[in-house]
PDB file of C-alpha atoms in Angstrom:
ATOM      1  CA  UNK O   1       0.000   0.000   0.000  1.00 31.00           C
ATOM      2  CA  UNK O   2       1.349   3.490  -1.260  1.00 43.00           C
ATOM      3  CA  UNK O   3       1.719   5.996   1.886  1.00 63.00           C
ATOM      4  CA  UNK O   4       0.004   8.611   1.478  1.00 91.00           C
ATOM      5  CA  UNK O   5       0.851  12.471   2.345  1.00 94.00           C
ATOM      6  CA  UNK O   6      -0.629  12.752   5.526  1.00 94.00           C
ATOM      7  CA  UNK O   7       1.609   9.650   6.137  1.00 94.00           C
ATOM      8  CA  UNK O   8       4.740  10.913   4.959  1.00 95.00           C
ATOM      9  CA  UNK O   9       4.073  14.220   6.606  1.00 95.00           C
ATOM     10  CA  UNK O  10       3.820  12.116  10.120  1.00 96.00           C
ATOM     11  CA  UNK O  11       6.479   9.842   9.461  1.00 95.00           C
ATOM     12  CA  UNK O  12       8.788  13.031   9.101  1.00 95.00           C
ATOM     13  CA  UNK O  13       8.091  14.995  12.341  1.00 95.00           C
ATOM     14  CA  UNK O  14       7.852  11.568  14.296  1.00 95.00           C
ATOM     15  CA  UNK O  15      11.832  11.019  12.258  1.00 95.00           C
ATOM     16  CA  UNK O  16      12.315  14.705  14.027  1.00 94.00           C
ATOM     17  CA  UNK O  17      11.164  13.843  17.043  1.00 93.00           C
ATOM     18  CA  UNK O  18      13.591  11.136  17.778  1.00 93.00           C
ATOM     19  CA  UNK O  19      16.403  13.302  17.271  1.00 94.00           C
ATOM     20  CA  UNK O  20      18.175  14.175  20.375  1.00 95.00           C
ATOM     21  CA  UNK O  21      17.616  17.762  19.538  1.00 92.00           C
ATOM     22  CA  UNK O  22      14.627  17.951  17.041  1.00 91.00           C
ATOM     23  CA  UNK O  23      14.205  20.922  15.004  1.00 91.00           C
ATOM     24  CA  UNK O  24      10.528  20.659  13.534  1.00 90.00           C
ATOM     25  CA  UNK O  25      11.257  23.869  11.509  1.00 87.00           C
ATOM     26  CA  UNK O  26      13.368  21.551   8.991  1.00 88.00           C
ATOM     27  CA  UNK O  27       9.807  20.049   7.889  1.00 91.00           C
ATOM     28  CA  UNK O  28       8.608  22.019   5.102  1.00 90.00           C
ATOM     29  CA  UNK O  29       7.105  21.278   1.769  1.00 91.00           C
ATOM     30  CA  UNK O  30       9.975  22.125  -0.239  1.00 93.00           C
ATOM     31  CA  UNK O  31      12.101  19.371   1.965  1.00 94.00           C
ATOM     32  CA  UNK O  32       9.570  16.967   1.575  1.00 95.00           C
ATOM     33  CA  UNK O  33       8.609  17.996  -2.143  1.00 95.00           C
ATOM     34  CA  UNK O  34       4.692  18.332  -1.553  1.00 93.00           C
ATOM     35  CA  UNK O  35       2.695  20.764  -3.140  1.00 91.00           C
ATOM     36  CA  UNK O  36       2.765  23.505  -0.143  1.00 87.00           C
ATOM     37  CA  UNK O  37      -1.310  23.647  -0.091  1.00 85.00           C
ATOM     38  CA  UNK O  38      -1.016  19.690   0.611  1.00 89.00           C
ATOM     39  CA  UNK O  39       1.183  20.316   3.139  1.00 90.00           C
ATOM     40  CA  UNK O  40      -0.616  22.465   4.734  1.00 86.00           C
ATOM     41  CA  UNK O  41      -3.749  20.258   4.066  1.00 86.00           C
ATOM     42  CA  UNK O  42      -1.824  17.178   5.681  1.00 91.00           C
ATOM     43  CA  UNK O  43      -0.957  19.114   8.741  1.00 91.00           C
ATOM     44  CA  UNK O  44      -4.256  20.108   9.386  1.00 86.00           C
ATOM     45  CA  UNK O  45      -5.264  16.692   9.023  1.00 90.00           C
ATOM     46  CA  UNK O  46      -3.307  15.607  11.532  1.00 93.00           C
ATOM     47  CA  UNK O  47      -3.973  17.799  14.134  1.00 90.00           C
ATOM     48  CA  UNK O  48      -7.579  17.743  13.880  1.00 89.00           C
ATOM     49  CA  UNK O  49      -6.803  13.951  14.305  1.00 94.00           C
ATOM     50  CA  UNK O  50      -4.665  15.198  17.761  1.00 95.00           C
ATOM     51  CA  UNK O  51      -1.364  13.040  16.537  1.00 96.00           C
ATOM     52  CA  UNK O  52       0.604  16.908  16.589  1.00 95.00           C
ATOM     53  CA  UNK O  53      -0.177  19.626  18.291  1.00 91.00           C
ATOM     54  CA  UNK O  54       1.420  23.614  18.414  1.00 88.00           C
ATOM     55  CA  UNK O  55       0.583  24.493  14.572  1.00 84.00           C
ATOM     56  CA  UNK O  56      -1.383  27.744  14.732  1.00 79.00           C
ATOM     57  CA  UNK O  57      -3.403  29.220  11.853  1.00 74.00           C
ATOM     58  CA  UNK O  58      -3.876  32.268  10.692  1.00 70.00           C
ATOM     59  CA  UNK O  59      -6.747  32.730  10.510  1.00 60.00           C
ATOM     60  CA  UNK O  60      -7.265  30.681  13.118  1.00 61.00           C
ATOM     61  CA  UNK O  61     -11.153  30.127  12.104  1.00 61.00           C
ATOM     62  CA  UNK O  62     -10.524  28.641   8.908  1.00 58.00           C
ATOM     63  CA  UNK O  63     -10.508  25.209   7.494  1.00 60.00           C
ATOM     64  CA  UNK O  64      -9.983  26.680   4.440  1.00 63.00           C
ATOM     65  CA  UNK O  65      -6.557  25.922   3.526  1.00 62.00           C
ATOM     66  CA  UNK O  66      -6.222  28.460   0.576  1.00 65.00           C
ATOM     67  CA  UNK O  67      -7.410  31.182   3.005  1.00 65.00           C
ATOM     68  CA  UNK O  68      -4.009  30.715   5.369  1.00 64.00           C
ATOM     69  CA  UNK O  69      -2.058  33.405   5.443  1.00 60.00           C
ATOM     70  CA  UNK O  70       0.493  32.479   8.285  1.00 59.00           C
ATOM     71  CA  UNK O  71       1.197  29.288   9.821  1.00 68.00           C
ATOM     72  CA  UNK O  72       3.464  28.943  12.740  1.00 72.00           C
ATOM     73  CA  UNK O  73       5.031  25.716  13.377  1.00 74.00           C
ATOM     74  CA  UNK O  74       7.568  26.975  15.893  1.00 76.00           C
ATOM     75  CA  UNK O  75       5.735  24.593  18.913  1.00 84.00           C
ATOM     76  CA  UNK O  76       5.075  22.061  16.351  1.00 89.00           C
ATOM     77  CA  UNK O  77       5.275  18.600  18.938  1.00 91.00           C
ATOM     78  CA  UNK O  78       4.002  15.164  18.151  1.00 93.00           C
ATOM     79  CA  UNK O  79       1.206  13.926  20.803  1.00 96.00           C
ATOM     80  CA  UNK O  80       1.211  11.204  22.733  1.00 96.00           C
ATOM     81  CA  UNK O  81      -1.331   9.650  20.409  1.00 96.00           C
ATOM     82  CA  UNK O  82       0.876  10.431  17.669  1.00 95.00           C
ATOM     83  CA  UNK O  83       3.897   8.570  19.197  1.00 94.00           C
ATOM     84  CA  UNK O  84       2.075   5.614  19.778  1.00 95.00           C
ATOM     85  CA  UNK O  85       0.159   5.725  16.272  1.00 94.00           C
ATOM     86  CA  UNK O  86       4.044   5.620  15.072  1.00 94.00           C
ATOM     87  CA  UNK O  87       5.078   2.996  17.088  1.00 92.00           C
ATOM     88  CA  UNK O  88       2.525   0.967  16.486  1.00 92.00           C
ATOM     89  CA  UNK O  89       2.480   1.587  12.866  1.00 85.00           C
ATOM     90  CA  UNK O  90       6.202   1.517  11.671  1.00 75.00           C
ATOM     91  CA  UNK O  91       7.796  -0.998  10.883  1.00 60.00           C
TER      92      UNK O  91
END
């Protein structure tokens, strides 16, 4: 089964997060070569589904992903439900 972006996305800042020092500000859409509205569209995704928290929207009231103007990612964190979504699912 193909991973999908969301996927890839997750697998990235979970590949961050085991770093000794992680740096979640190296995860952009250039670096991982997806169309930046995807990107944005994965991330989204994924914390609606609480696996990452700390990405805040601007505006914050949209789910509109062609309507964000800013997006901060400077708190970006995997949650515990994210950690154990990757551990259970890598392999």
């Amino acid at each position: 089964m193909a991973t999908d972006i969301k996927q890839q996305v997750l697998q990235a800042i979970y590949a961050e997060y085991q770093k000794e020092l992680p740096n979640m500000g190296e995860i952009t859409s250039k670096k991982l070569q997806i169309e930046e509205q995807i990107f944005l569209a994965a991330l989204m995704k994924l914390q609606n589904e609480k696996l990452i928290q700390g990405v805040f929207w601007s505006p914050a009231e949209t789910m509109d992903i062609r309507r964000v103007r800013v997006l901060n990612r400077d708190n970006l964190f995997l949650t515990k439900e994210g950690v154990q979504y990757m551990e259970n699912h890598s392999g």
